[in-house]
Short mmCIF file of C-alpha atoms and ligand atoms in Angstrom, two decimals:
data_model
loop_
_atom_site.label_atom_id
_atom_site.label_comp_id
_atom_site.label_asym_id
_atom_site.label_seq_id
_atom_site.Cartn_x
_atom_site.Cartn_y
_atom_site.Cartn_z
CA UNK A 100 0.00 0.00 0.00
CA UNK A 101 1.01 3.61 -0.34
CA UNK A 102 2.90 5.37 -3.08
CA UNK A 103 6.26 3.62 -3.01
CA UNK A 104 8.74 4.00 -5.86
CA UNK A 105 11.43 1.66 -7.27
CA UNK A 106 13.93 2.92 -4.73
CA UNK A 107 11.63 2.20 -1.78
CA UNK A 108 10.81 5.84 -1.12
CA UNK A 109 7.37 6.31 0.41
CA UNK A 110 5.50 9.39 -0.83
CA UNK A 111 3.36 11.03 1.83
CA UNK A 112 3.83 14.69 0.95
CA UNK A 113 1.89 16.53 -1.78
CA UNK A 114 2.46 20.13 -2.87
CA UNK A 115 -0.41 21.65 -4.76
CA UNK A 116 0.11 24.71 -6.87
CA UNK A 117 -3.12 26.64 -7.32
CA UNK A 118 -1.86 29.23 -9.80
CA UNK A 119 1.23 30.17 -11.79
CA UNK A 120 0.40 33.87 -11.38
CA UNK A 121 2.14 36.11 -8.90
CA UNK A 122 2.24 39.69 -7.65
CA UNK A 123 6.06 39.57 -7.45
CA UNK A 124 8.66 38.69 -10.08
CA UNK A 125 11.54 37.21 -8.04
CA UNK A 126 14.47 36.97 -10.41
CA UNK A 127 15.40 33.44 -9.31
CA UNK A 128 11.88 32.18 -9.93
CA UNK A 129 10.23 33.79 -12.93
CA UNK A 130 10.82 36.02 -15.93
CA UNK A 131 10.02 39.73 -16.01
CA UNK A 132 7.07 39.18 -18.32
CA UNK A 133 5.75 35.69 -17.77
CA UNK A 134 3.19 34.07 -20.04
CA UNK A 135 0.42 32.76 -17.78
CA UNK A 136 -1.57 29.60 -18.32
CA UNK A 137 -5.11 30.46 -19.46
CA UNK A 138 -7.67 30.34 -16.63
CA UNK A 139 -9.54 27.43 -18.16
CA UNK A 140 -6.40 25.30 -17.87
CA UNK A 141 -6.40 25.57 -14.08
CA UNK A 142 -7.88 22.85 -11.93
CA UNK A 143 -11.12 23.96 -10.27
CA UNK A 144 -11.28 23.78 -6.48
CA UNK A 145 -13.64 20.81 -6.59
CA UNK A 146 -11.21 18.98 -8.89
CA UNK A 147 -8.31 19.69 -6.54
CA UNK A 148 -10.32 18.41 -3.58
CA UNK A 149 -11.30 15.27 -5.51
CA UNK A 150 -7.65 14.54 -6.29
CA UNK A 151 -6.52 15.25 -2.73
CA UNK A 152 -9.10 12.79 -1.39
CA UNK A 153 -7.69 10.19 -3.76
CA UNK A 154 -4.09 10.96 -2.76
CA UNK A 155 -4.97 10.87 0.93
CA UNK A 156 -6.37 7.34 0.48
CA UNK A 157 -2.97 6.42 -1.00
CA UNK A 158 -1.07 7.61 2.05
CA UNK A 159 -0.53 11.33 1.50
CA UNK A 160 -0.35 12.88 4.98
CA UNK A 161 1.22 16.28 4.37
CA UNK A 162 -0.35 18.89 2.18
CA UNK A 163 1.07 22.25 1.17
CA UNK A 164 -0.73 24.79 -0.98
CA UNK A 165 1.61 26.92 -3.05
CA UNK A 166 2.04 28.60 -6.44
CA UNK A 167 2.90 31.06 -8.10
CA UNK A 168 1.37 33.13 -5.36
CA UNK A 169 -1.56 31.13 -3.96
CA UNK A 170 -3.29 34.16 -2.44
CA UNK A 171 -3.81 35.79 -5.84
CA UNK A 172 -6.17 32.95 -6.72
CA UNK A 173 -9.72 34.08 -6.00
CA UNK A 174 -11.37 32.84 -2.78
CA UNK A 175 -8.44 30.74 -1.62
CA UNK A 176 -9.93 30.33 1.91
CA UNK A 177 -12.75 28.43 0.19
CA UNK A 178 -10.29 25.82 -1.06
CA UNK A 179 -8.59 25.68 2.35
CA UNK A 180 -11.98 24.91 3.90
CA UNK A 181 -12.58 22.14 1.35
CA UNK A 182 -9.19 20.50 1.98
CA UNK A 183 -9.13 20.92 5.73
CA UNK A 184 -11.39 18.06 6.67
CA UNK A 185 -9.98 15.43 4.31
CA UNK A 186 -9.35 12.17 6.15
CA UNK A 187 -5.72 11.26 6.60
CA UNK A 188 -4.20 14.73 6.18
CA UNK A 189 -2.19 15.46 9.31
CA UNK A 190 -0.18 18.50 8.30
CA UNK A 191 -1.69 21.31 6.25
CA UNK A 192 0.19 24.47 5.35
CA UNK A 193 0.55 27.29 2.83
CA UNK A 194 3.59 28.91 1.23
CA UNK A 195 3.07 32.55 0.34
CA UNK A 196 5.01 35.71 -0.34
CA UNK A 197 2.89 37.30 2.40
CA UNK A 198 1.71 40.36 0.47
CA UNK A 199 -1.96 39.46 0.83
CA UNK A 200 -1.77 37.86 4.26
CA UNK A 201 -2.80 41.09 5.94
CA UNK A 202 -6.09 40.78 4.07
CA UNK A 203 -6.56 37.01 4.31
CA UNK A 204 -4.88 35.69 7.49
CA UNK A 205 -8.10 35.80 9.53
CA UNK A 206 -10.13 33.99 6.83
CA UNK A 207 -7.40 31.41 6.30
CA UNK A 208 -7.22 30.65 10.02
CA UNK A 209 -11.01 30.46 10.23
CA UNK A 210 -11.06 28.10 7.23
CA UNK A 211 -8.78 25.68 9.10
CA UNK A 212 -5.27 26.39 7.85
CA UNK A 213 -2.70 25.43 10.49
CA UNK A 214 0.34 27.46 9.54
CA UNK A 215 2.18 29.43 6.87
CA UNK A 216 5.62 29.77 5.35
CA UNK A 217 6.30 33.31 4.20
CA UNK A 218 9.11 34.03 1.78
CA UNK A 219 11.31 36.98 2.63
CA UNK A 220 14.90 37.36 1.45
CA UNK A 221 15.73 40.83 2.71
CA UNK A 222 14.62 43.52 5.15
CA UNK A 223 15.99 46.29 2.98
CA UNK A 224 13.51 48.13 0.74
CA UNK A 225 15.88 48.75 -2.15
CA UNK A 226 17.11 45.15 -2.20
CA UNK A 227 13.58 43.82 -1.93
CA UNK A 228 12.69 45.83 -4.99
CA UNK A 229 15.73 44.55 -6.85
CA UNK A 230 15.20 40.87 -6.01
CA UNK A 231 11.42 40.77 -6.43
CA UNK A 232 11.14 43.57 -9.02
CA UNK A 233 8.32 45.09 -6.94
CA UNK A 234 8.17 47.53 -4.02
CA UNK A 235 6.07 45.53 -1.53
CA UNK A 236 8.26 44.91 1.53
CA UNK A 237 5.90 46.77 3.89
CA UNK A 238 2.98 44.60 2.76
CA UNK A 239 4.97 41.44 3.47
CA UNK A 240 5.90 42.65 6.95
CA UNK A 241 2.26 43.54 7.66
CA UNK A 242 1.29 40.07 6.38
CA UNK A 243 3.75 38.43 8.75
CA UNK A 244 2.30 40.37 11.68
CA UNK A 245 -1.19 39.24 10.69
CA UNK A 246 -0.06 35.60 10.47
CA UNK A 247 1.30 35.78 14.01
CA UNK A 248 -1.81 37.61 15.25
CA UNK A 249 -4.20 35.01 13.83
CA UNK A 250 -2.18 32.04 15.09
CA UNK A 251 -0.94 30.64 11.78
CA UNK A 252 2.05 29.34 13.65
CA UNK A 253 4.78 28.44 13.89
CA UNK A 254 5.33 31.13 11.25
CA UNK A 255 8.25 30.04 9.12
CA UNK A 256 10.16 32.49 6.98
CA UNK A 257 11.84 31.15 3.84
CA UNK A 258 14.91 33.03 2.67
CA UNK A 259 17.15 32.42 -0.33
CA UNK A 260 20.57 34.02 0.08
CA UNK A 261 22.37 34.89 -3.13
CA UNK A 262 26.13 35.44 -3.30
CA UNK A 263 26.93 39.10 -3.76
CA UNK A 264 23.31 40.15 -3.43
CA UNK A 265 21.84 39.60 0.04
CA UNK A 266 24.25 37.13 1.67
CA UNK A 267 25.40 39.82 4.11
CA UNK A 268 21.88 39.98 5.57
CA UNK A 269 22.11 36.59 7.24
CA UNK A 270 22.76 37.96 10.73
CA UNK A 271 20.06 40.64 10.40
CA UNK A 272 17.51 38.06 9.27
CA UNK A 273 18.44 35.70 12.13
CA UNK A 274 18.25 38.45 14.72
CA UNK A 275 14.94 39.78 13.41
CA UNK A 276 13.43 36.28 13.26
CA UNK A 277 14.46 35.47 16.81
CA UNK A 278 12.95 38.74 18.05
CA UNK A 279 9.65 38.13 16.27
CA UNK A 280 9.36 34.40 17.00
CA UNK A 281 9.62 33.41 13.30
CA UNK A 282 11.41 30.19 12.42
CA UNK A 283 13.86 31.08 9.67
CA UNK A 284 14.54 28.53 6.90
CA UNK A 285 17.49 29.16 4.66
CA UNK A 286 17.10 27.64 1.20
CA UNK A 287 20.02 27.17 -1.18
CA UNK A 288 19.54 28.83 -4.55
CA UNK A 289 18.42 26.21 -7.09
CA UNK A 290 18.64 26.29 -10.90
CA UNK A 291 14.91 26.72 -11.50
CA UNK A 292 14.93 30.23 -12.85
CA UNK A 293 14.21 30.95 -16.41
CA UNK A 294 17.05 33.04 -17.75
CA UNK A 295 19.93 30.64 -17.13
CA UNK A 296 21.55 32.97 -14.61
CA UNK A 297 22.12 30.23 -11.99
CA UNK A 298 25.77 29.54 -11.27
CA UNK A 299 27.20 27.34 -8.52
CA UNK A 300 29.25 30.35 -7.41
CA UNK A 301 26.03 32.23 -6.58
CA UNK A 302 24.85 29.53 -4.13
CA UNK A 303 25.55 30.32 -0.49
CA UNK A 304 25.96 26.88 1.05
CA UNK A 305 24.25 25.76 4.23
CA UNK A 306 27.50 24.77 5.97
CA UNK A 307 28.84 28.28 5.44
CA UNK A 308 25.64 29.77 6.87
CA UNK A 309 25.77 27.50 9.93
CA UNK A 310 29.38 28.49 10.59
CA UNK A 311 28.53 32.18 10.41
CA UNK A 312 25.46 31.86 12.62
CA UNK A 313 27.35 29.81 15.24
CA UNK A 314 29.85 32.60 15.70
CA UNK A 315 27.14 34.78 17.23
CA UNK A 316 24.44 32.36 18.29
CA UNK A 317 25.59 28.78 19.02
CA UNK A 318 23.30 26.21 17.38
CA UNK A 319 22.98 22.43 17.56
CA UNK A 320 20.99 19.85 15.57
CA UNK A 321 17.46 19.61 16.89
CA UNK A 322 16.84 16.05 18.12
CA UNK A 323 13.11 16.49 17.42
CA UNK A 324 13.70 17.31 13.72
CA UNK A 325 11.97 15.07 11.14
CA UNK A 326 14.68 13.02 9.34
CA UNK A 327 12.48 12.85 6.18
CA UNK A 328 11.88 16.60 5.95
CA UNK A 329 13.99 18.50 3.40
CA UNK A 330 14.89 21.08 6.03
CA UNK A 331 17.33 20.01 8.70
CA UNK A 332 16.31 21.71 11.91
CA UNK A 333 18.76 23.19 14.36
CA UNK A 334 18.07 24.94 17.64
CA UNK A 335 19.72 27.87 19.34
CA UNK A 336 21.48 26.63 22.45
CA UNK A 337 20.20 29.65 24.40
CA UNK A 338 16.71 28.19 23.98
CA UNK A 339 15.45 31.07 21.81
CA UNK A 340 14.02 29.24 18.87
CA UNK A 341 14.92 27.05 15.95
CA UNK A 342 16.29 27.49 12.46
CA UNK A 343 16.04 25.28 9.35
CA UNK A 344 18.41 24.69 6.44
CA UNK A 345 17.43 23.35 3.05
CA UNK A 346 20.76 22.36 1.53
CA UNK A 347 19.17 21.37 -1.76
CA UNK A 348 22.37 21.85 -3.77
CA UNK A 349 25.26 21.03 -1.43
CA UNK A 350 23.47 18.10 0.26
CA UNK A 351 20.49 17.02 -1.87
CA UNK A 352 17.88 15.02 -0.02
CA UNK A 353 16.81 12.93 -3.05
CA UNK A 354 17.43 9.58 -1.32
CA UNK A 355 14.72 10.32 1.25
CA UNK A 356 12.43 12.36 -1.00
CA UNK A 357 8.78 11.82 -0.10
CA UNK A 358 7.26 14.53 -2.29
CA UNK A 359 4.97 14.75 -5.25
CA UNK A 360 3.79 17.94 -6.91
CA UNK A 361 0.50 18.77 -8.55
CA UNK A 362 0.79 21.76 -10.87
CA UNK A 363 -2.01 24.28 -11.22
CA UNK A 364 -2.89 22.87 -14.65
CA UNK A 365 -3.36 19.40 -13.24
CA UNK A 366 -0.04 17.75 -14.02
CA UNK A 367 1.47 15.40 -11.47
CA UNK A 368 5.26 15.82 -11.25
CA UNK A 369 7.54 13.39 -9.49
CA UNK A 370 10.58 15.64 -9.13
CA UNK A 371 11.48 19.32 -9.47
CA UNK A 372 14.39 18.51 -11.75
CA UNK A 373 13.31 15.78 -14.09
CA UNK A 374 10.40 16.04 -16.42
CA UNK A 375 8.64 12.82 -15.41
CA UNK A 376 5.05 14.00 -15.28
CA UNK A 377 1.53 12.93 -16.03
CA UNK A 378 -1.68 14.72 -16.90
CA UNK A 379 -4.43 14.08 -14.35
CA UNK A 380 -6.75 16.90 -15.42
CA UNK A 381 -7.73 15.57 -18.85
CA UNK A 382 -8.80 12.13 -17.64
CA UNK A 383 -10.53 13.73 -14.65
CA UNK A 384 -12.51 16.04 -16.95
CA UNK A 385 -13.28 13.14 -19.29
CA UNK A 386 -14.89 11.29 -16.41
CA UNK A 387 -12.12 8.77 -15.67
CA UNK A 388 -12.79 6.58 -12.68
CA UNK A 389 -10.67 6.31 -9.59
CA UNK A 390 -8.91 3.24 -10.94
CA UNK A 391 -7.67 5.01 -14.06
CA UNK A 392 -6.44 8.03 -12.08
CA UNK A 393 -4.70 5.76 -9.62
CA UNK A 394 -3.02 3.86 -12.41
CA UNK A 395 -1.61 7.14 -13.73
CA UNK A 396 -0.45 8.28 -10.31
CA UNK A 397 1.27 4.95 -9.58
CA UNK A 398 2.90 4.93 -13.00
CA UNK A 399 4.35 8.43 -12.39
CA UNK A 400 5.73 7.38 -8.99
CA UNK A 401 7.20 4.25 -10.65
CA UNK A 402 9.02 6.34 -13.25
CA UNK A 403 10.48 8.77 -10.72
CA UNK A 404 14.25 8.98 -11.10
CA UNK A 405 16.76 8.37 -8.38
CA UNK A 406 17.53 12.01 -7.80
CA UNK A 407 17.30 14.99 -10.08
CA UNK A 408 19.28 17.26 -7.78
CA UNK A 409 22.23 14.92 -7.32
CA UNK A 410 24.16 16.00 -10.40
CA UNK A 411 23.61 19.74 -10.28
CA UNK A 412 27.02 20.70 -8.98
CA UNK A 413 28.88 18.44 -11.42
CA UNK A 414 26.85 19.46 -14.45
CA UNK A 415 26.74 23.09 -13.31
CA UNK A 416 23.13 23.44 -14.43
CA UNK A 417 20.27 21.00 -14.83
CA UNK A 418 17.17 23.12 -15.04
CA UNK A 419 14.18 21.03 -16.06
CA UNK A 420 13.33 21.54 -19.70
CA UNK A 421 9.66 22.23 -19.45
CA UNK A 422 8.88 24.52 -16.51
CA UNK A 423 10.32 27.15 -14.20
CA UNK A 424 9.74 27.24 -10.44
CA UNK A 425 6.58 29.34 -10.51
CA UNK A 426 5.03 26.92 -13.01
CA UNK A 427 5.85 23.82 -10.97
CA UNK A 428 5.06 25.13 -7.51
CA UNK A 429 7.74 25.62 -4.88
N1 SAM B 607 4.85 32.70 -4.05
C1 SAM B 607 5.02 31.91 -2.90
C2 SAM B 607 6.28 32.28 -2.17
O1 SAM B 607 7.10 32.99 -2.71
O2 SAM B 607 6.43 31.81 -1.05
C3 SAM B 607 4.99 30.41 -3.16
C4 SAM B 607 5.72 29.90 -4.37
S1 SAM B 607 7.48 30.12 -4.36
C5 SAM B 607 7.90 29.35 -5.86
C6 SAM B 607 7.96 28.97 -3.09
C7 SAM B 607 9.35 29.08 -2.57
O3 SAM B 607 10.24 28.73 -3.61
C8 SAM B 607 9.76 30.46 -2.09
O4 SAM B 607 10.18 30.37 -0.76
C9 SAM B 607 10.89 30.85 -2.99
O5 SAM B 607 11.87 31.59 -2.31
C10 SAM B 607 11.41 29.50 -3.44
N2 SAM B 607 12.15 29.54 -4.69
C11 SAM B 607 11.73 30.00 -5.89
N3 SAM B 607 12.69 29.88 -6.82
C12 SAM B 607 13.76 29.35 -6.18
C13 SAM B 607 15.08 29.00 -6.58
N4 SAM B 607 15.49 29.17 -7.84
N5 SAM B 607 15.91 28.47 -5.66
C14 SAM B 607 15.50 28.30 -4.38
N6 SAM B 607 14.27 28.60 -3.94
C15 SAM B 607 13.42 29.14 -4.82
FE1 SF4 B 608 6.26 34.84 -6.91
FE2 SF4 B 608 7.03 33.20 -4.97
FE3 SF4 B 608 8.19 33.08 -7.37
FE4 SF4 B 608 8.65 35.18 -5.85
S1 SF4 B 608 9.20 33.07 -5.37
S2 SF4 B 608 8.09 35.24 -8.03
S3 SF4 B 608 6.75 35.42 -4.80
S4 SF4 B 608 6.10 32.61 -6.92
#
């Protein structure tokens, strides 16, 4: 039982992208002028819920709603309410850039969302504008406050540090996060952008970050961390919080990968980096039964490769051919 692949990896984690659209244009994620999927290509909320019920019966336990920017999709709290009660789902979260959280945090909490990850790479207005190509830092900070106020906690803050761009903000981000009670997660820059600008030299590695942090705030591995989670969790030895590292380039976690991704246009993807995927929307709309959908899901899991991220450093760049990050769902 369950979604087990040829390498014995059990898949219990599903990331659902609800849109490819976004109110930011982060340079490492999407082009300046993206071409969006037409609305009619997107899965409807009822279709998403139908698929999640099916996945949950196959052992999916963790659910994350993402995008693009999920909060630009109309009535997102409605979808949250539909997914909340699905049997078997134990962990239910949302990844957002936070801009619209000020408006929606209360509704999301009322709809049954447990917690949020908010992406924030810098606390400097000018840098924020340069990295995201929009001037919305104050909205993100207001969104974070709202998330804390409405109990969408623990609030985790995702940051990507880029060499020569915002790497010097590590200490400021750590200090600020500890003061506000956010759990910071530092993600290594991955080659999922669209303009081919990724270079290994631009990745700030997790081991370097841990060394720098330890100089000011001693940290140690958190014994309660989940060994299957992509983020390794550490804790500050002074007892003031935790911090996570996603060393996706320097220490890829492919061998314990438990994730599947459903894109907003209804494609199931087995891995960020290889293009093994399968259309679930067309059969769903053509009235396929559960058995047919399950056959497709199992076949995709079967075809999943050993590890798309394993060769990145040697090959210097292995961006998937077909989609950038905002189209897959981060
Ligand atoms: N718009 C939402 C947000 O920004 O949180 C959700 C989607 S975004 C694609 C999800 C996460 O992917 C963000 O934390 C973002 O920083 C991260 N991300 C995007 N492109 C990336 C890249 N090339 N390398 C590492 N992380 C990336
Ligand atoms: Fe939008 Fe998130 Fe991509 Fe930034 S990282 S462009 S906020 S989808």
